[in-house]
JSON list of C-alpha atoms in Angstrom, two decimals:
[
{"chain": "T", "resi": 274, "resn": "UNK", "atom": "CA", "xyz": [-49.61, 45.07, -52.60]},
{"chain": "T", "resi": 275, "resn": "UNK", "atom": "CA", "xyz": [-47.35, 44.56, -49.61]},
{"chain": "T", "resi": 276, "resn": "UNK", "atom": "CA", "xyz": [-45.31, 41.46, -49.03]},
{"chain": "T", "resi": 277, "resn": "UNK", "atom": "CA", "xyz": [-46.02, 39.82, -45.73]},
{"chain": "T", "resi": 278, "resn": "UNK", "atom": "CA", "xyz": [-43.05, 37.52, -46.02]},
{"chain": "T", "resi": 279, "resn": "UNK", "atom": "CA", "xyz": [-39.46, 38.35, -46.67]},
{"chain": "T", "resi": 280, "resn": "UNK", "atom": "CA", "xyz": [-37.86, 36.05, -49.20]},
{"chain": "T", "resi": 281, "resn": "UNK", "atom": "CA", "xyz": [-34.09, 36.12, -49.20]},
{"chain": "T", "resi": 282, "resn": "UNK", "atom": "CA", "xyz": [-32.24, 36.45, -52.43]},
{"chain": "T", "resi": 283, "resn": "UNK", "atom": "CA", "xyz": [-30.80, 33.28, -53.81]},
{"chain": "T", "resi": 284, "resn": "UNK", "atom": "CA", "xyz": [-27.37, 32.42, -52.45]},
{"chain": "T", "resi": 285, "resn": "UNK", "atom": "CA", "xyz": [-24.78, 31.18, -54.82]},
{"chain": "T", "resi": 286, "resn": "UNK", "atom": "CA", "xyz": [-23.45, 27.70, -54.07]},
{"chain": "T", "resi": 287, "resn": "UNK", "atom": "CA", "xyz": [-19.83, 28.87, -54.18]},
{"chain": "T", "resi": 288, "resn": "UNK", "atom": "CA", "xyz": [-20.38, 31.21, -51.23]},
{"chain": "T", "resi": 289, "resn": "UNK", "atom": "CA", "xyz": [-21.49, 28.43, -48.84]},
{"chain": "T", "resi": 290, "resn": "UNK", "atom": "CA", "xyz": [-18.50, 27.13, -46.84]},
{"chain": "T", "resi": 291, "resn": "UNK", "atom": "CA", "xyz": [-18.25, 23.38, -46.87]},
{"chain": "T", "resi": 292, "resn": "UNK", "atom": "CA", "xyz": [-18.29, 21.78, -43.41]},
{"chain": "T", "resi": 293, "resn": "UNK", "atom": "CA", "xyz": [-15.05, 19.96, -42.86]},
{"chain": "T", "resi": 294, "resn": "UNK", "atom": "CA", "xyz": [-15.56, 19.21, -39.17]},
{"chain": "T", "resi": 295, "resn": "UNK", "atom": "CA", "xyz": [-17.40, 16.21, -37.87]},
{"chain": "T", "resi": 296, "resn": "UNK", "atom": "CA", "xyz": [-20.16, 16.56, -35.26]},
{"chain": "T", "resi": 297, "resn": "UNK", "atom": "CA", "xyz": [-17.77, 15.06, -32.69]},
{"chain": "T", "resi": 298, "resn": "UNK", "atom": "CA", "xyz": [-15.17, 17.75, -33.44]},
{"chain": "T", "resi": 299, "resn": "UNK", "atom": "CA", "xyz": [-17.81, 20.47, -33.15]},
{"chain": "T", "resi": 300, "resn": "UNK", "atom": "CA", "xyz": [-18.78, 19.21, -29.71]},
{"chain": "T", "resi": 301, "resn": "UNK", "atom": "CA", "xyz": [-15.17, 18.98, -28.56]},
{"chain": "T", "resi": 302, "resn": "UNK", "atom": "CA", "xyz": [-14.55, 22.55, -29.68]},
{"chain": "T", "resi": 303, "resn": "UNK", "atom": "CA", "xyz": [-17.60, 23.71, -27.74]},
{"chain": "T", "resi": 304, "resn": "UNK", "atom": "CA", "xyz": [-16.87, 21.65, -24.61]},
{"chain": "T", "resi": 305, "resn": "UNK", "atom": "CA", "xyz": [-13.28, 21.20, -23.58]},
{"chain": "T", "resi": 306, "resn": "UNK", "atom": "CA", "xyz": [-12.68, 17.48, -23.44]},
{"chain": "T", "resi": 307, "resn": "UNK", "atom": "CA", "xyz": [-10.07, 16.69, -20.84]},
{"chain": "T", "resi": 308, "resn": "UNK", "atom": "CA", "xyz": [-7.76, 13.77, -21.29]},
{"chain": "T", "resi": 309, "resn": "UNK", "atom": "CA", "xyz": [-7.70, 11.49, -18.27]},
{"chain": "T", "resi": 310, "resn": "UNK", "atom": "CA", "xyz": [-4.77, 12.15, -15.93]},
{"chain": "T", "resi": 311, "resn": "UNK", "atom": "CA", "xyz": [-1.83, 9.78, -15.99]},
{"chain": "T", "resi": 312, "resn": "UNK", "atom": "CA", "xyz": [-2.07, 7.53, -12.91]},
{"chain": "T", "resi": 313, "resn": "UNK", "atom": "CA", "xyz": [0.47, 8.15, -10.16]},
{"chain": "T", "resi": 314, "resn": "UNK", "atom": "CA", "xyz": [2.64, 5.24, -9.01]},
{"chain": "T", "resi": 315, "resn": "UNK", "atom": "CA", "xyz": [1.86, 5.26, -5.30]},
{"chain": "T", "resi": 316, "resn": "UNK", "atom": "CA", "xyz": [5.10, 3.62, -4.11]},
{"chain": "T", "resi": 317, "resn": "UNK", "atom": "CA", "xyz": [7.36, 6.16, -5.81]},
{"chain": "T", "resi": 318, "resn": "UNK", "atom": "CA", "xyz": [5.48, 9.45, -5.77]},
{"chain": "T", "resi": 319, "resn": "UNK", "atom": "CA", "xyz": [6.38, 12.45, -3.66]},
{"chain": "T", "resi": 320, "resn": "UNK", "atom": "CA", "xyz": [4.13, 14.83, -1.75]},
{"chain": "T", "resi": 321, "resn": "UNK", "atom": "CA", "xyz": [4.30, 17.57, -4.40]},
{"chain": "T", "resi": 322, "resn": "UNK", "atom": "CA", "xyz": [2.72, 15.18, -6.91]},
{"chain": "T", "resi": 323, "resn": "UNK", "atom": "CA", "xyz": [0.09, 13.95, -4.46]},
{"chain": "T", "resi": 324, "resn": "UNK", "atom": "CA", "xyz": [-1.15, 17.46, -3.65]},
{"chain": "T", "resi": 325, "resn": "UNK", "atom": "CA", "xyz": [-2.04, 17.95, -7.33]},
{"chain": "T", "resi": 326, "resn": "UNK", "atom": "CA", "xyz": [-4.90, 15.48, -6.83]},
{"chain": "T", "resi": 327, "resn": "UNK", "atom": "CA", "xyz": [-8.16, 17.12, -5.82]},
{"chain": "T", "resi": 328, "resn": "UNK", "atom": "CA", "xyz": [-8.89, 16.28, -2.20]},
{"chain": "T", "resi": 329, "resn": "UNK", "atom": "CA", "xyz": [-5.28, 15.67, -1.19]},
{"chain": "T", "resi": 330, "resn": "UNK", "atom": "CA", "xyz": [-3.58, 18.58, 0.50]},
{"chain": "T", "resi": 331, "resn": "UNK", "atom": "CA", "xyz": [-0.19, 18.72, 2.23]},
{"chain": "T", "resi": 332, "resn": "UNK", "atom": "CA", "xyz": [-1.54, 17.00, 5.36]},
{"chain": "T", "resi": 333, "resn": "UNK", "atom": "CA", "xyz": [-2.98, 13.98, 3.50]},
{"chain": "T", "resi": 334, "resn": "UNK", "atom": "CA", "xyz": [0.07, 13.79, 1.22]},
{"chain": "T", "resi": 335, "resn": "UNK", "atom": "CA", "xyz": [2.39, 13.59, 4.24]},
{"chain": "T", "resi": 336, "resn": "UNK", "atom": "CA", "xyz": [0.08, 11.04, 5.87]},
{"chain": "T", "resi": 337, "resn": "UNK", "atom": "CA", "xyz": [0.14, 8.82, 2.75]},
{"chain": "T", "resi": 338, "resn": "UNK", "atom": "CA", "xyz": [3.92, 8.96, 2.45]},
{"chain": "T", "resi": 339, "resn": "UNK", "atom": "CA", "xyz": [4.46, 8.33, 6.17]},
{"chain": "T", "resi": 340, "resn": "UNK", "atom": "CA", "xyz": [2.16, 5.29, 6.06]},
{"chain": "T", "resi": 341, "resn": "UNK", "atom": "CA", "xyz": [3.89, 4.00, 2.92]},
{"chain": "T", "resi": 342, "resn": "UNK", "atom": "CA", "xyz": [7.22, 4.16, 4.75]},
{"chain": "T", "resi": 343, "resn": "UNK", "atom": "CA", "xyz": [5.84, 2.41, 7.84]},
{"chain": "T", "resi": 344, "resn": "UNK", "atom": "CA", "xyz": [4.34, -0.38, 5.73]},
{"chain": "T", "resi": 345, "resn": "UNK", "atom": "CA", "xyz": [7.25, -0.81, 3.37]},
{"chain": "T", "resi": 346, "resn": "UNK", "atom": "CA", "xyz": [5.12, 0.21, 0.39]},
{"chain": "T", "resi": 347, "resn": "UNK", "atom": "CA", "xyz": [1.59, -0.34, -0.85]},
{"chain": "T", "resi": 348, "resn": "UNK", "atom": "CA", "xyz": [0.47, -3.59, -2.46]},
{"chain": "T", "resi": 349, "resn": "UNK", "atom": "CA", "xyz": [-3.09, -2.34, -3.06]},
{"chain": "T", "resi": 350, "resn": "UNK", "atom": "CA", "xyz": [-4.56, 1.10, -3.69]},
{"chain": "T", "resi": 351, "resn": "UNK", "atom": "CA", "xyz": [-7.35, 0.18, -1.27]},
{"chain": "T", "resi": 352, "resn": "UNK", "atom": "CA", "xyz": [-4.80, 0.33, 1.55]},
{"chain": "T", "resi": 353, "resn": "UNK", "atom": "CA", "xyz": [-5.29, 4.10, 1.39]},
{"chain": "T", "resi": 354, "resn": "UNK", "atom": "CA", "xyz": [-8.65, 3.49, 3.09]},
{"chain": "T", "resi": 355, "resn": "UNK", "atom": "CA", "xyz": [-6.75, 2.45, 6.21]},
{"chain": "T", "resi": 356, "resn": "UNK", "atom": "CA", "xyz": [-5.72, 6.10, 6.60]},
{"chain": "T", "resi": 357, "resn": "UNK", "atom": "CA", "xyz": [-9.37, 7.11, 7.14]},
{"chain": "T", "resi": 358, "resn": "UNK", "atom": "CA", "xyz": [-9.10, 10.33, 5.15]},
{"chain": "T", "resi": 359, "resn": "UNK", "atom": "CA", "xyz": [-12.35, 12.14, 5.81]},
{"chain": "T", "resi": 360, "resn": "UNK", "atom": "CA", "xyz": [-12.15, 14.51, 2.84]},
{"chain": "T", "resi": 361, "resn": "UNK", "atom": "CA", "xyz": [-10.75, 12.14, 0.22]},
{"chain": "T", "resi": 362, "resn": "UNK", "atom": "CA", "xyz": [-12.80, 9.29, -1.20]},
{"chain": "T", "resi": 363, "resn": "UNK", "atom": "CA", "xyz": [-10.41, 6.49, -2.17]},
{"chain": "T", "resi": 364, "resn": "UNK", "atom": "CA", "xyz": [-12.99, 4.49, -4.15]},
{"chain": "T", "resi": 365, "resn": "UNK", "atom": "CA", "xyz": [-13.81, 7.33, -6.53]},
{"chain": "T", "resi": 366, "resn": "UNK", "atom": "CA", "xyz": [-10.10, 8.09, -7.05]},
{"chain": "T", "resi": 367, "resn": "UNK", "atom": "CA", "xyz": [-8.71, 4.58, -7.59]},
{"chain": "T", "resi": 368, "resn": "UNK", "atom": "CA", "xyz": [-8.17, 5.37, -11.28]},
{"chain": "T", "resi": 369, "resn": "UNK", "atom": "CA", "xyz": [-5.67, 8.08, -10.30]},
{"chain": "T", "resi": 370, "resn": "UNK", "atom": "CA", "xyz": [-3.15, 5.59, -8.89]},
{"chain": "T", "resi": 371, "resn": "UNK", "atom": "CA", "xyz": [-1.13, 2.56, -9.87]},
{"chain": "T", "resi": 372, "resn": "UNK", "atom": "CA", "xyz": [0.88, 0.18, -7.73]},
{"chain": "T", "resi": 373, "resn": "UNK", "atom": "CA", "xyz": [4.15, -1.46, -8.68]},
{"chain": "T", "resi": 374, "resn": "UNK", "atom": "CA", "xyz": [4.77, -4.25, -6.14]},
{"chain": "T", "resi": 375, "resn": "UNK", "atom": "CA", "xyz": [8.46, -4.31, -7.12]},
{"chain": "T", "resi": 376, "resn": "UNK", "atom": "CA", "xyz": [8.88, -1.21, -4.92]},
{"chain": "T", "resi": 377, "resn": "UNK", "atom": "CA", "xyz": [7.65, -2.95, -1.76]},
{"chain": "T", "resi": 378, "resn": "UNK", "atom": "CA", "xyz": [10.39, -3.30, 0.85]},
{"chain": "T", "resi": 379, "resn": "UNK", "atom": "CA", "xyz": [10.41, -6.99, 1.86]},
{"chain": "T", "resi": 380, "resn": "UNK", "atom": "CA", "xyz": [12.04, -7.88, 5.18]},
{"chain": "T", "resi": 381, "resn": "UNK", "atom": "CA", "xyz": [13.15, -11.21, 6.58]},
{"chain": "T", "resi": 382, "resn": "UNK", "atom": "CA", "xyz": [11.05, -12.28, 9.57]},
{"chain": "T", "resi": 383, "resn": "UNK", "atom": "CA", "xyz": [13.90, -14.48, 10.75]},
{"chain": "T", "resi": 384, "resn": "UNK", "atom": "CA", "xyz": [16.40, -11.62, 11.11]},
{"chain": "T", "resi": 385, "resn": "UNK", "atom": "CA", "xyz": [14.03, -8.74, 11.93]},
{"chain": "T", "resi": 386, "resn": "UNK", "atom": "CA", "xyz": [14.29, -7.30, 15.42]},
{"chain": "T", "resi": 387, "resn": "UNK", "atom": "CA", "xyz": [11.39, -7.20, 17.85]},
{"chain": "T", "resi": 388, "resn": "UNK", "atom": "CA", "xyz": [11.47, -3.40, 17.72]},
{"chain": "T", "resi": 389, "resn": "UNK", "atom": "CA", "xyz": [11.28, -3.41, 13.91]},
{"chain": "T", "resi": 390, "resn": "UNK", "atom": "CA", "xyz": [8.33, -5.82, 13.80]},
{"chain": "T", "resi": 391, "resn": "UNK", "atom": "CA", "xyz": [6.33, -4.07, 16.52]},
{"chain": "T", "resi": 392, "resn": "UNK", "atom": "CA", "xyz": [6.56, -0.82, 14.51]},
{"chain": "T", "resi": 393, "resn": "UNK", "atom": "CA", "xyz": [4.88, -2.40, 11.49]},
{"chain": "T", "resi": 394, "resn": "UNK", "atom": "CA", "xyz": [1.30, -1.08, 11.22]},
{"chain": "T", "resi": 395, "resn": "UNK", "atom": "CA", "xyz": [-0.16, -4.57, 10.73]},
{"chain": "T", "resi": 396, "resn": "UNK", "atom": "CA", "xyz": [1.48, -6.24, 13.72]},
{"chain": "T", "resi": 397, "resn": "UNK", "atom": "CA", "xyz": [0.42, -5.89, 17.34]},
{"chain": "T", "resi": 398, "resn": "UNK", "atom": "CA", "xyz": [2.77, -6.39, 20.29]},
{"chain": "T", "resi": 399, "resn": "UNK", "atom": "CA", "xyz": [1.27, -9.78, 21.24]},
{"chain": "T", "resi": 400, "resn": "UNK", "atom": "CA", "xyz": [1.56, -10.99, 17.62]},
{"chain": "T", "resi": 401, "resn": "UNK", "atom": "CA", "xyz": [5.25, -10.08, 17.53]},
{"chain": "T", "resi": 402, "resn": "UNK", "atom": "CA", "xyz": [5.66, -12.04, 20.77]},
{"chain": "T", "resi": 403, "resn": "UNK", "atom": "CA", "xyz": [4.04, -15.06, 19.08]},
{"chain": "T", "resi": 404, "resn": "UNK", "atom": "CA", "xyz": [6.43, -14.71, 16.12]},
{"chain": "T", "resi": 405, "resn": "UNK", "atom": "CA", "xyz": [9.46, -14.60, 18.44]},
{"chain": "T", "resi": 406, "resn": "UNK", "atom": "CA", "xyz": [8.17, -17.57, 20.45]},
{"chain": "T", "resi": 407, "resn": "UNK", "atom": "CA", "xyz": [7.85, -19.49, 17.19]},
{"chain": "T", "resi": 408, "resn": "UNK", "atom": "CA", "xyz": [11.37, -18.46, 16.21]},
{"chain": "T", "resi": 409, "resn": "UNK", "atom": "CA", "xyz": [12.69, -19.93, 19.48]},
{"chain": "T", "resi": 410, "resn": "UNK", "atom": "CA", "xyz": [10.57, -23.06, 19.15]},
{"chain": "T", "resi": 411, "resn": "UNK", "atom": "CA", "xyz": [11.22, -23.87, 15.46]},
{"chain": "T", "resi": 412, "resn": "UNK", "atom": "CA", "xyz": [14.69, -22.34, 15.03]},
{"chain": "T", "resi": 413, "resn": "UNK", "atom": "CA", "xyz": [13.57, -19.96, 12.31]},
{"chain": "T", "resi": 414, "resn": "UNK", "atom": "CA", "xyz": [10.37, -18.31, 11.18]},
{"chain": "T", "resi": 415, "resn": "UNK", "atom": "CA", "xyz": [8.89, -17.17, 7.89]},
{"chain": "T", "resi": 416, "resn": "UNK", "atom": "CA", "xyz": [5.38, -16.74, 6.50]},
{"chain": "T", "resi": 417, "resn": "UNK", "atom": "CA", "xyz": [5.15, -20.44, 5.62]},
{"chain": "T", "resi": 418, "resn": "UNK", "atom": "CA", "xyz": [6.08, -21.43, 9.19]},
{"chain": "T", "resi": 419, "resn": "UNK", "atom": "CA", "xyz": [3.49, -19.01, 10.56]},
{"chain": "T", "resi": 420, "resn": "UNK", "atom": "CA", "xyz": [0.83, -20.51, 8.30]},
{"chain": "T", "resi": 421, "resn": "UNK", "atom": "CA", "xyz": [1.82, -24.14, 8.91]},
{"chain": "T", "resi": 422, "resn": "UNK", "atom": "CA", "xyz": [1.69, -23.79, 12.71]},
{"chain": "T", "resi": 423, "resn": "UNK", "atom": "CA", "xyz": [-1.23, -21.34, 12.90]},
{"chain": "T", "resi": 424, "resn": "UNK", "atom": "CA", "xyz": [0.83, -18.74, 14.73]},
{"chain": "T", "resi": 425, "resn": "UNK", "atom": "CA", "xyz": [-1.22, -15.85, 13.34]},
{"chain": "T", "resi": 426, "resn": "UNK", "atom": "CA", "xyz": [-4.70, -15.78, 11.85]},
{"chain": "T", "resi": 427, "resn": "UNK", "atom": "CA", "xyz": [-4.93, -16.28, 8.09]},
{"chain": "T", "resi": 428, "resn": "UNK", "atom": "CA", "xyz": [-6.39, -12.78, 7.81]},
{"chain": "T", "resi": 429, "resn": "UNK", "atom": "CA", "xyz": [-3.33, -11.29, 9.52]},
{"chain": "T", "resi": 430, "resn": "UNK", "atom": "CA", "xyz": [-0.95, -13.48, 7.55]},
{"chain": "T", "resi": 431, "resn": "UNK", "atom": "CA", "xyz": [-2.53, -12.33, 4.28]},
{"chain": "T", "resi": 432, "resn": "UNK", "atom": "CA", "xyz": [-1.96, -8.70, 5.30]},
{"chain": "T", "resi": 433, "resn": "UNK", "atom": "CA", "xyz": [1.71, -9.12, 6.26]},
{"chain": "T", "resi": 434, "resn": "UNK", "atom": "CA", "xyz": [2.80, -11.63, 3.58]},
{"chain": "T", "resi": 435, "resn": "UNK", "atom": "CA", "xyz": [3.74, -8.96, 0.97]},
{"chain": "T", "resi": 436, "resn": "UNK", "atom": "CA", "xyz": [6.16, -7.41, 3.48]},
{"chain": "T", "resi": 437, "resn": "UNK", "atom": "CA", "xyz": [7.96, -10.42, 4.93]},
{"chain": "T", "resi": 438, "resn": "UNK", "atom": "CA", "xyz": [9.86, -13.43, 3.62]}
]
């Protein structure tokens, strides 16, 4: 008679290694599980840190830092959208950044020069003229004065408020 099936010899219990790893550990050893990157504080970072983010090269890093300096700092990560970076999607990378508003450079509207205000990315020439006209008319000007007298639109005031007293 010939055996059609092969029957293995009995294996002793002592020779079977006991599994000490959980299914989760097995999976993590098979697939490398990456820890999420530590978010970058946008108002303090330098270009060498920014270029480590996929989609940000030296050009975009310089653009972000230049804009941060012009603004006086970022108060929202979504402000990066204003840079219109074609090859970097801000929405899908929001988790990579944090904002500390303590680093925003706040200026006094009352003592700021015309030249300084007109260089701010959120203010147009005619709006700076309106601010200076209000300064002459009311003796001083701040964000509350601008709001009270309707000197700028509420939309514009909301944008500049983090940067001016």
